[in-house]
CSV table of C-alpha atoms in Angstrom, one decimal:
chain,number,residue,atom,x,y,z
V,933,UNK,CA,0.0,0.1,0.0
V,934,UNK,CA,1.4,3.4,-0.9
V,935,UNK,CA,-0.1,5.3,1.9
V,936,UNK,CA,-0.9,3.9,5.4
V,937,UNK,CA,-2.8,5.9,8.1
V,938,UNK,CA,-3.3,4.7,11.6
V,939,UNK,CA,-6.7,6.3,13.0
V,940,UNK,CA,-7.6,6.7,16.7
V,941,UNK,CA,-11.0,7.7,17.9
V,942,UNK,CA,-11.4,9.0,21.5
V,943,UNK,CA,-14.2,8.3,24.0
V,944,UNK,CA,-16.6,11.0,23.1
V,945,UNK,CA,-16.2,9.7,19.6
V,946,UNK,CA,-17.5,6.2,20.3
V,947,UNK,CA,-20.0,7.4,23.2
V,948,UNK,CA,-23.1,6.1,21.5
V,949,UNK,CA,-24.5,4.5,18.4
V,950,UNK,CA,-24.8,7.5,16.3
V,951,UNK,CA,-21.1,8.7,17.2
V,952,UNK,CA,-19.9,5.3,16.3
V,953,UNK,CA,-21.5,5.5,12.9
V,954,UNK,CA,-20.0,8.6,12.2
V,955,UNK,CA,-16.5,7.1,13.0
V,956,UNK,CA,-17.4,4.2,10.9
V,957,UNK,CA,-18.3,6.4,7.9
V,958,UNK,CA,-14.9,8.4,8.3
V,959,UNK,CA,-13.1,5.0,8.4
V,960,UNK,CA,-14.8,3.7,5.3
V,961,UNK,CA,-14.4,7.1,3.3
V,962,UNK,CA,-10.6,6.9,3.6
V,963,UNK,CA,-9.1,3.8,2.0
V,964,UNK,CA,-5.6,4.7,3.6
V,965,UNK,CA,-6.8,4.0,7.1
V,966,UNK,CA,-5.9,0.3,7.7
V,967,UNK,CA,-5.6,0.4,11.7
V,968,UNK,CA,-8.1,1.8,13.9
V,969,UNK,CA,-7.5,2.2,17.6
V,970,UNK,CA,-10.5,2.8,20.0
V,971,UNK,CA,-10.9,4.4,23.5
V,972,UNK,CA,-13.5,3.1,25.8
V,973,UNK,CA,-17.0,4.6,25.3
V,974,UNK,CA,-17.1,8.1,27.2
V,975,UNK,CA,-17.8,7.8,30.9
V,976,UNK,CA,-16.9,4.0,31.1
V,977,UNK,CA,-13.2,4.4,32.1
V,978,UNK,CA,-14.2,6.6,35.0
V,979,UNK,CA,-16.8,4.1,36.3
V,980,UNK,CA,-14.3,1.2,35.9
V,981,UNK,CA,-11.6,3.2,37.9
V,982,UNK,CA,-14.3,3.6,40.7
V,983,UNK,CA,-15.1,-0.1,40.7
V,984,UNK,CA,-11.2,-1.0,40.6
V,985,UNK,CA,-10.5,1.2,43.6
V,986,UNK,CA,-12.9,-1.0,45.8
V,987,UNK,CA,-16.5,0.0,46.9
V,988,UNK,CA,-19.4,-1.4,48.8
V,989,UNK,CA,-21.7,-3.9,47.3
V,990,UNK,CA,-24.7,-1.4,46.5
V,991,UNK,CA,-22.3,1.1,45.0
V,992,UNK,CA,-20.7,-1.7,42.9
V,993,UNK,CA,-24.0,-2.8,41.5
V,994,UNK,CA,-24.9,0.7,40.6
V,995,UNK,CA,-21.5,1.2,38.9
V,996,UNK,CA,-21.7,-2.0,36.9
V,997,UNK,CA,-25.2,-1.1,35.9
V,998,UNK,CA,-24.2,2.3,34.6
V,999,UNK,CA,-21.5,0.6,32.5
V,1000,UNK,CA,-24.0,-1.9,31.2
V,1001,UNK,CA,-26.5,0.8,30.2
V,1002,UNK,CA,-23.7,2.7,28.3
V,1003,UNK,CA,-23.0,-0.4,26.3
V,1004,UNK,CA,-26.6,-1.6,25.9
V,1005,UNK,CA,-27.7,1.6,24.6
V,1006,UNK,CA,-25.5,1.2,21.6
V,1007,UNK,CA,-26.4,-2.6,21.3
V,1008,UNK,CA,-30.1,-1.8,21.4
V,1009,UNK,CA,-29.5,0.2,18.1
V,1010,UNK,CA,-27.9,-2.6,16.5
V,1011,UNK,CA,-29.9,-4.9,13.9
V,1012,UNK,CA,-28.2,-8.2,14.8
V,1013,UNK,CA,-26.6,-8.0,18.1
V,1014,UNK,CA,-27.5,-11.4,19.7
V,1015,UNK,CA,-24.1,-12.9,19.3
V,1016,UNK,CA,-22.2,-9.7,20.3
V,1017,UNK,CA,-24.6,-9.3,23.4
V,1018,UNK,CA,-23.6,-12.5,24.7
V,1019,UNK,CA,-19.8,-11.6,24.5
V,1020,UNK,CA,-20.5,-8.1,26.2
V,1021,UNK,CA,-22.3,-9.9,29.0
V,1022,UNK,CA,-19.4,-12.0,29.5
V,1023,UNK,CA,-17.1,-9.0,29.8
V,1024,UNK,CA,-19.7,-7.3,32.2
V,1025,UNK,CA,-19.8,-10.5,34.4
V,1026,UNK,CA,-16.1,-10.5,34.3
V,1027,UNK,CA,-16.1,-6.9,35.5
V,1028,UNK,CA,-18.5,-7.7,38.2
V,1029,UNK,CA,-16.5,-10.6,39.7
V,1030,UNK,CA,-13.2,-8.7,39.4
V,1031,UNK,CA,-14.7,-5.6,41.2
V,1032,UNK,CA,-16.0,-8.0,44.0
V,1033,UNK,CA,-12.4,-9.1,44.4
V,1034,UNK,CA,-11.2,-5.4,44.4
V,1035,UNK,CA,-13.7,-4.6,47.2
V,1036,UNK,CA,-11.9,-7.1,49.4
V,1037,UNK,CA,-8.2,-6.2,48.4
V,1038,UNK,CA,-7.2,-4.2,45.3
V,1039,UNK,CA,-3.8,-3.9,43.6
V,1040,UNK,CA,-2.3,-2.1,40.7
V,1041,UNK,CA,-2.6,-5.3,38.5
V,1042,UNK,CA,-6.1,-5.9,39.4
V,1043,UNK,CA,-7.0,-2.3,38.7
V,1044,UNK,CA,-5.4,-2.4,35.2
V,1045,UNK,CA,-7.3,-5.8,34.4
V,1046,UNK,CA,-10.7,-4.2,35.3
V,1047,UNK,CA,-10.0,-0.9,33.6
V,1048,UNK,CA,-9.0,-2.6,30.3
V,1049,UNK,CA,-12.6,-3.9,29.8
V,1050,UNK,CA,-13.8,-0.6,28.5
V,1051,UNK,CA,-11.7,-0.8,25.3
V,1052,UNK,CA,-12.5,-4.4,24.8
V,1053,UNK,CA,-16.2,-3.6,24.7
V,1054,UNK,CA,-16.1,-0.5,22.5
V,1055,UNK,CA,-14.0,-2.4,19.9
V,1056,UNK,CA,-16.1,-5.5,19.7
V,1057,UNK,CA,-19.2,-3.2,19.2
V,1058,UNK,CA,-17.5,-1.1,16.6
V,1059,UNK,CA,-16.6,-4.1,14.5
V,1060,UNK,CA,-20.4,-4.8,14.3
V,1061,UNK,CA,-21.2,-1.2,13.5
V,1062,UNK,CA,-18.8,-1.4,10.5
V,1063,UNK,CA,-20.2,-4.7,9.5
V,1064,UNK,CA,-23.9,-3.3,9.4
V,1065,UNK,CA,-22.6,-0.5,7.1
V,1066,UNK,CA,-21.2,-3.0,4.7
V,1067,UNK,CA,-17.4,-3.0,5.7
V,1068,UNK,CA,-15.8,-6.0,7.0
V,1069,UNK,CA,-12.9,-5.6,9.6
V,1070,UNK,CA,-10.8,-7.7,11.9
V,1071,UNK,CA,-10.7,-7.5,15.6
V,1072,UNK,CA,-7.3,-7.8,17.2
V,1073,UNK,CA,-6.5,-7.9,20.8
V,1074,UNK,CA,-3.8,-5.1,21.3
V,1075,UNK,CA,-2.3,-7.2,24.2
V,1076,UNK,CA,-0.9,-9.5,21.3
V,1077,UNK,CA,0.8,-6.5,20.1
V,1078,UNK,CA,1.9,-3.9,22.6
V,1079,UNK,CA,4.5,-5.4,25.0
V,1080,UNK,CA,5.2,-3.4,28.2
V,1081,UNK,CA,7.0,-3.6,31.5
V,1082,UNK,CA,4.9,-4.4,34.8
V,1083,UNK,CA,4.5,-0.7,36.0
V,1084,UNK,CA,0.9,-1.2,36.3
V,1085,UNK,CA,-1.2,2.1,35.9
V,1086,UNK,CA,1.6,3.7,33.8
V,1087,UNK,CA,3.4,0.9,31.8
V,1088,UNK,CA,6.2,1.7,29.7
V,1089,UNK,CA,6.2,0.0,26.2
V,1090,UNK,CA,9.0,-2.5,25.3
V,1091,UNK,CA,9.6,-1.0,21.6
V,1092,UNK,CA,11.7,-4.3,20.5
V,1093,UNK,CA,9.2,-6.8,21.5
V,1094,UNK,CA,6.2,-4.5,20.2
V,1095,UNK,CA,7.9,-4.4,16.8
V,1096,UNK,CA,8.4,-8.3,16.8
V,1097,UNK,CA,4.6,-8.6,17.7
V,1098,UNK,CA,3.3,-6.3,15.0
V,1099,UNK,CA,5.5,-7.9,12.4
V,1100,UNK,CA,4.2,-11.2,13.2
V,1101,UNK,CA,0.5,-10.4,13.9
V,1102,UNK,CA,-0.4,-7.1,12.4
V,1103,UNK,CA,1.6,-6.6,9.2
V,1104,UNK,CA,0.2,-9.8,7.5
V,1105,UNK,CA,-3.3,-8.7,8.1
V,1106,UNK,CA,-2.5,-5.2,6.6
V,1107,UNK,CA,-0.7,-6.7,3.6
V,1108,UNK,CA,-3.7,-9.0,2.9
V,1109,UNK,CA,-5.8,-5.7,2.8
V,1110,UNK,CA,-7.7,-6.1,6.2
V,1111,UNK,CA,-9.1,-3.3,8.2
V,1112,UNK,CA,-7.9,-3.9,11.7
V,1113,UNK,CA,-9.7,-2.6,14.8
V,1114,UNK,CA,-7.8,-2.7,18.1
V,1115,UNK,CA,-7.7,-1.1,21.6
V,1116,UNK,CA,-5.8,1.9,22.8
V,1117,UNK,CA,-4.3,2.4,26.2
V,1118,UNK,CA,-3.7,-1.2,27.2
V,1119,UNK,CA,-0.7,-3.7,26.8
V,1120,UNK,CA,0.7,-6.8,28.3
V,1121,UNK,CA,3.4,-7.3,30.9
V,1122,UNK,CA,6.0,-9.9,30.6
V,1123,UNK,CA,4.1,-12.2,33.1
V,1124,UNK,CA,1.0,-12.1,30.7
V,1125,UNK,CA,-1.0,-9.7,32.8
V,1126,UNK,CA,-2.8,-6.6,31.4
V,1127,UNK,CA,-1.2,-3.3,31.7
V,1128,UNK,CA,-2.5,0.3,31.1
V,1129,UNK,CA,-0.4,3.2,29.6
V,1130,UNK,CA,-1.6,5.9,31.9
V,1131,UNK,CA,-4.7,8.1,31.5
V,1132,UNK,CA,-5.1,9.2,27.9
V,1133,UNK,CA,-2.9,6.6,26.7
V,1134,UNK,CA,-4.8,5.7,23.7
V,1135,UNK,CA,-3.1,8.3,21.6
V,1136,UNK,CA,0.2,6.8,22.7
V,1137,UNK,CA,-1.0,3.4,21.4
V,1138,UNK,CA,-1.8,4.9,18.0
V,1139,UNK,CA,1.6,6.7,17.7
V,1140,UNK,CA,3.5,3.6,18.9
V,1141,UNK,CA,1.7,1.2,16.3
V,1142,UNK,CA,2.1,3.9,13.5
V,1143,UNK,CA,5.9,3.9,14.3
V,1144,UNK,CA,6.3,0.1,14.2
V,1145,UNK,CA,4.3,-0.1,11.0
V,1146,UNK,CA,6.3,2.8,9.6
V,1147,UNK,CA,2.8,4.6,8.9
V,1148,UNK,CA,2.6,7.8,6.8
V,1149,UNK,CA,0.4,9.7,9.4
V,1150,UNK,CA,-1.6,9.3,12.7
V,1151,UNK,CA,-5.3,10.6,12.6
V,1152,UNK,CA,-6.5,11.5,15.9
V,1153,UNK,CA,-10.2,12.0,15.9
V,1154,UNK,CA,-11.7,13.6,18.8
V,1155,UNK,CA,-14.7,16.0,19.6
V,1156,UNK,CA,-13.0,19.2,18.6
V,1157,UNK,CA,-12.0,20.3,14.9
V,1158,UNK,CA,-8.3,20.6,15.5
V,1159,UNK,CA,-6.0,22.5,18.0
V,1160,UNK,CA,-7.0,26.1,19.0
V,1161,UNK,CA,-5.1,29.2,20.2
V,1162,UNK,CA,-6.8,28.4,23.5
V,1163,UNK,CA,-9.8,26.5,24.9
V,1164,UNK,CA,-12.7,28.3,23.1
V,1165,UNK,CA,-14.8,27.7,26.2
V,1166,UNK,CA,-12.8,30.1,28.0
V,1167,UNK,CA,-12.0,32.5,25.1
V,1168,UNK,CA,-14.9,32.3,22.5
V,1169,UNK,CA,-12.5,34.3,20.1
V,1170,UNK,CA,-10.0,31.4,19.9
V,1171,UNK,CA,-8.8,30.4,16.4
V,1172,UNK,CA,-8.1,27.0,14.9
V,1173,UNK,CA,-4.3,26.4,14.1
V,1174,UNK,CA,-3.8,25.0,10.9
V,1175,UNK,CA,-0.3,23.6,11.5
V,1176,UNK,CA,2.0,23.5,14.3
V,1177,UNK,CA,5.3,22.0,15.3
V,1178,UNK,CA,5.9,18.8,17.6
V,1179,UNK,CA,7.6,21.0,20.1
V,1180,UNK,CA,4.6,23.2,20.2
V,1181,UNK,CA,2.1,20.6,20.4
V,1182,UNK,CA,4.0,18.8,23.3
V,1183,UNK,CA,4.2,21.8,25.2
V,1184,UNK,CA,0.4,22.5,24.7
V,1185,UNK,CA,-0.3,18.8,25.6
V,1186,UNK,CA,1.9,18.9,28.6
V,1187,UNK,CA,0.4,22.1,30.0
V,1188,UNK,CA,-3.1,21.2,29.8
V,1189,UNK,CA,-4.6,21.1,26.4
V,1190,UNK,CA,-6.7,17.8,26.4
V,1191,UNK,CA,-6.4,17.4,22.6
V,1192,UNK,CA,-3.3,15.3,22.8
V,1193,UNK,CA,-1.7,13.0,25.2
V,1194,UNK,CA,1.8,14.4,25.9
V,1195,UNK,CA,3.5,10.9,25.3
V,1196,UNK,CA,1.6,10.6,22.0
V,1197,UNK,CA,4.2,12.6,20.2
V,1198,UNK,CA,7.3,10.7,21.3
V,1199,UNK,CA,6.9,7.9,18.8
V,1200,UNK,CA,5.9,10.4,16.1
V,1201,UNK,CA,8.7,12.7,16.7
V,1202,UNK,CA,11.4,9.9,16.8
V,1203,UNK,CA,10.0,8.6,13.4
V,1204,UNK,CA,8.9,12.1,11.9
V,1205,UNK,CA,5.2,10.9,11.4
V,1206,UNK,CA,2.8,13.8,11.0
V,1207,UNK,CA,-0.3,13.8,13.5
V,1208,UNK,CA,-3.6,15.0,12.5
V,1209,UNK,CA,-6.3,16.3,15.0
V,1210,UNK,CA,-9.8,16.5,13.6
V,1211,UNK,CA,-13.4,16.1,14.8
V,1212,UNK,CA,-15.2,12.9,14.3
V,1213,UNK,CA,-18.4,14.7,14.6
V,1214,UNK,CA,-17.7,17.2,11.9
V,1215,UNK,CA,-14.8,16.0,9.8
V,1216,UNK,CA,-15.7,18.6,7.0
V,1217,UNK,CA,-14.4,21.4,9.3
V,1218,UNK,CA,-10.8,20.2,8.9
V,1219,UNK,CA,-8.3,20.1,11.6
V,1220,UNK,CA,-4.8,20.7,12.7
V,1221,UNK,CA,-1.5,19.0,11.3
V,1222,UNK,CA,1.4,18.6,13.7
V,1223,UNK,CA,4.8,18.2,11.8
V,1224,UNK,CA,8.5,18.4,12.5
V,1225,UNK,CA,8.9,22.0,10.7
V,1226,UNK,CA,5.7,23.9,9.9
V,1227,UNK,CA,5.7,27.4,8.5
V,1228,UNK,CA,5.3,30.1,9.6
V,1229,UNK,CA,6.5,29.8,13.3
V,1230,UNK,CA,5.0,32.6,15.0
V,1231,UNK,CA,6.3,34.4,18.4
V,1232,UNK,CA,3.1,33.4,20.1
V,1233,UNK,CA,1.1,30.3,19.1
V,1234,UNK,CA,-1.2,29.4,21.8
V,1235,UNK,CA,-2.2,29.5,25.6
V,1236,UNK,CA,-2.7,26.3,27.6
V,1237,UNK,CA,-4.3,26.0,31.1
V,1238,UNK,CA,-3.8,23.3,33.6
V,1239,UNK,CA,-5.9,23.4,36.6
V,1240,UNK,CA,-5.8,21.7,39.9
V,1241,UNK,CA,-2.0,22.2,40.4
V,1242,UNK,CA,0.1,21.4,43.7
V,1243,UNK,CA,3.0,23.6,44.6
V,1244,UNK,CA,5.4,22.0,46.9
V,1245,UNK,CA,7.9,24.4,48.5
V,1246,UNK,CA,10.9,22.8,50.5
V,1247,UNK,CA,13.0,25.2,52.6
V,1248,UNK,CA,16.2,24.3,54.4
V,1249,UNK,CA,19.3,26.3,55.5
V,1250,UNK,CA,21.4,23.2,54.7
V,1251,UNK,CA,20.8,24.1,50.9
V,1252,UNK,CA,23.0,27.2,51.4
V,1253,UNK,CA,26.3,26.5,49.4
V,1254,UNK,CA,25.6,22.7,49.8
V,1255,UNK,CA,26.0,20.0,47.1
V,1256,UNK,CA,23.5,17.3,46.5
V,1257,UNK,CA,20.4,18.7,48.2
V,1258,UNK,CA,18.3,18.8,45.0
V,1259,UNK,CA,19.6,15.5,44.0
V,1260,UNK,CA,18.4,13.9,47.3
V,1261,UNK,CA,15.1,15.7,46.8
V,1262,UNK,CA,14.5,14.4,43.2
V,1263,UNK,CA,15.5,10.9,44.2
V,1264,UNK,CA,12.8,10.9,46.9
V,1265,UNK,CA,10.3,12.0,44.1
V,1266,UNK,CA,11.5,9.5,41.8
V,1267,UNK,CA,11.1,6.7,44.4
V,1268,UNK,CA,7.5,7.6,44.7
V,1269,UNK,CA,7.2,7.8,40.8
V,1270,UNK,CA,6.5,11.6,40.9
V,1271,UNK,CA,7.4,13.8,37.8
V,1272,UNK,CA,8.2,17.5,38.4
V,1273,UNK,CA,6.7,19.8,36.2
V,1274,UNK,CA,8.0,23.5,36.7
V,1275,UNK,CA,10.7,24.5,39.2
V,1276,UNK,CA,12.1,27.7,40.8
V,1277,UNK,CA,14.9,27.9,43.2
V,1278,UNK,CA,16.5,30.4,45.8
V,1279,UNK,CA,19.3,30.0,48.1
V,1280,UNK,CA,17.5,28.2,50.9
V,1281,UNK,CA,14.3,27.0,49.2
V,1282,UNK,CA,12.9,25.2,46.1
V,1283,UNK,CA,9.4,25.5,44.8
V,1284,UNK,CA,8.0,23.0,42.3
V,1285,UNK,CA,4.8,21.9,40.8
V,1286,UNK,CA,4.0,18.2,40.2
V,1287,UNK,CA,3.0,16.6,36.9
V,1288,UNK,CA,-0.4,15.1,37.2
V,1289,UNK,CA,-0.7,14.2,33.4
V,1290,UNK,CA,1.9,11.5,34.0
V,1291,UNK,CA,0.1,9.9,36.8
V,1292,UNK,CA,-1.3,6.3,36.7
V,1293,UNK,CA,-4.7,5.1,35.3
V,1294,UNK,CA,-6.0,4.7,38.8
V,1295,UNK,CA,-5.8,8.3,39.7
V,1296,UNK,CA,-4.2,7.7,42.9
V,1297,UNK,CA,-3.3,10.6,45.2
V,1298,UNK,CA,0.2,12.1,44.2
V,1299,UNK,CA,1.3,13.3,47.6
V,1300,UNK,CA,1.2,10.4,50.0
V,1301,UNK,CA,1.9,10.6,53.8
V,1302,UNK,CA,5.0,8.6,53.4
V,1303,UNK,CA,6.4,10.8,50.5
V,1304,UNK,CA,5.7,14.0,52.8
V,1305,UNK,CA,7.4,12.3,55.8
V,1306,UNK,CA,10.4,11.5,53.9
V,1307,UNK,CA,10.6,15.0,52.2
V,1308,UNK,CA,10.3,16.4,55.8
V,1309,UNK,CA,13.5,14.8,56.9
V,1310,UNK,CA,15.4,16.9,54.4
V,1311,UNK,CA,13.6,20.3,54.9
V,1312,UNK,CA,10.4,22.0,56.0
V,1313,UNK,CA,7.7,21.1,53.6
V,1314,UNK,CA,4.9,23.7,52.5
V,1315,UNK,CA,1.9,22.3,50.3
V,1316,UNK,CA,-0.2,25.0,48.3
V,1317,UNK,CA,-3.2,23.9,46.3
V,1318,UNK,CA,-6.0,25.8,44.6
V,1319,UNK,CA,-3.5,26.9,41.8
V,1320,UNK,CA,-3.7,26.6,38.1
V,1321,UNK,CA,-0.8,26.8,35.4
V,1322,UNK,CA,-1.1,29.2,32.4
V,1323,UNK,CA,1.5,28.4,29.7
V,1324,UNK,CA,2.2,30.7,26.9
V,1325,UNK,CA,3.3,28.7,23.9
V,1326,UNK,CA,5.4,30.0,21.2
V,1327,UNK,CA,8.7,30.2,19.4
V,1328,UNK,CA,12.1,31.6,20.5
V,1329,UNK,CA,10.4,33.3,23.4
V,1330,UNK,CA,13.7,33.3,25.5
V,1331,UNK,CA,15.4,35.6,22.9
V,1332,UNK,CA,12.6,37.9,21.9
V,1333,UNK,CA,12.8,41.4,23.6
V,1334,UNK,CA,9.7,42.8,25.3
V,1335,UNK,CA,8.0,39.5,25.9
V,1336,UNK,CA,7.9,39.8,29.7
V,1337,UNK,CA,6.8,43.4,29.6
V,1338,UNK,CA,3.8,42.8,27.3
V,1339,UNK,CA,2.9,39.6,29.4
V,1340,UNK,CA,2.9,41.1,32.8
V,1341,UNK,CA,1.6,44.4,31.8
V,1342,UNK,CA,-1.6,42.7,30.6
V,1343,UNK,CA,-2.1,40.7,33.8
V,1344,UNK,CA,-0.7,43.4,36.3
V,1345,UNK,CA,-3.8,43.0,38.5
V,1346,UNK,CA,-3.3,39.4,39.3
V,1347,UNK,CA,-0.9,37.8,41.7
V,1348,UNK,CA,1.5,35.6,40.0
V,1349,UNK,CA,2.6,32.9,42.5
V,1350,UNK,CA,5.5,31.4,40.5
V,1351,UNK,CA,7.1,32.1,37.1
V,1352,UNK,CA,9.2,29.6,34.9
V,1353,UNK,CA,10.9,31.5,32.1
V,1354,UNK,CA,13.8,30.9,30.0
V,1355,UNK,CA,14.3,27.2,30.4
V,1356,UNK,CA,12.3,26.4,27.2
V,1357,UNK,CA,12.3,28.2,23.9
V,1358,UNK,CA,8.7,27.2,23.5
V,1359,UNK,CA,6.9,28.2,26.8
V,1360,UNK,CA,6.5,30.7,29.6
V,1361,UNK,CA,4.7,29.3,32.6
V,1362,UNK,CA,2.7,31.3,35.2
V,1363,UNK,CA,1.3,29.8,38.3
V,1364,UNK,CA,-2.0,31.7,39.3
V,1365,UNK,CA,-4.8,31.4,41.8
V,1366,UNK,CA,-7.6,29.0,40.3
V,1367,UNK,CA,-10.2,31.6,40.7
V,1368,UNK,CA,-8.4,34.0,38.4
V,1369,UNK,CA,-7.2,31.5,35.8
V,1370,UNK,CA,-9.9,31.9,33.3
V,1371,UNK,CA,-9.7,35.8,33.4
V,1372,UNK,CA,-5.9,35.6,33.0
V,1373,UNK,CA,-6.1,33.3,30.0
V,1374,UNK,CA,-8.8,35.7,28.5
V,1375,UNK,CA,-6.8,38.6,28.9
V,1376,UNK,CA,-3.7,37.1,27.5
V,1377,UNK,CA,-5.5,35.8,24.6
V,1378,UNK,CA,-7.2,39.1,23.8
V,1379,UNK,CA,-3.7,40.9,23.9
V,1380,UNK,CA,-1.7,38.4,22.0
V,1381,UNK,CA,-4.2,36.8,19.6
V,1382,UNK,CA,-7.2,39.0,19.0
């Protein structure tokens, strides 16, 4: 095949029967799309996470029924769902028995096993939706493709094994002309157990499989027609960006734009695979292409907002002219699998925000009592919440004159709790009170983009 596309559809794109039909028509209209990766139907993963973390019998029954209802609402629209309904019921029974086990004692491996059922159900249903529209497809269990380590909740793929699996299982199907439907977000550990790649990992799955197949592009179909200069719900005058660089998109994704999962871009950047973001609900509206070197490259590209930030301030006189203090702090954070986001330092203190986008699928609390106790042995610890991170994304921001004056002049009336400026050519980050975050974004957008 001269051109090979890997398409991924998010949860809202497969939320119900009508949405699945729209996705099926997009796939059928594009003969280049040979591999389709799906998320769970919207709402299902959150319900499964609640079940996986353990709850009382009455709540379990309610949550399982909510999952059942989401899937049945789609099944009831299908003309010939009898065989499929048996398979979905089997998976729902499985969820029920696994969540009973989780209510007694849960574990990261059990959590991943439960959560993975959402993608299993959505892909099985999607194959039948395609069949009813006259398109044959082949369902593949992604666990036979994506090999990972056993870091449940945020597993890292084994690229070499994944390549071997795809060469053995996937490539022959594509060469035969099959349309392959598989799951995002999940993989398999060396011991055979199911793993997940962290919240939002379906995008990563798509880019990973595109890389091993040497695909020409990755098509991310979501509920918005591309990437905008900021969230249109905050600033209605936000404009769609036609093309942007991998670096810009990675900054946007990392700092709160929910269109792309940050890790998505790693395989795409490595192999220079263009990524397209478009709306499955309105494909005719076009979208945004993310490529290595788009032109033009404006000074200001977009504004991203990440809410619910935690600021950790560590103070100690032993930092003064000492070696190894920061190394010790970062070793403790690494031990508890915490990624640091932005950071500023003074002679006797260091302030840092924590990266929630890299957290595990289970949504477990980042700052455990054990972590805080260990940090308290090195310094006094202060935790601030109720903060939001506003990131200005652009190009060569660190060498352009007058950027800081324009920025801080625009938002002079708001308190800025922390500034991260100069470490990246592509972003300036401001930590502000959450109640002012939307106003800060609106004012900056008005000044820089309108």
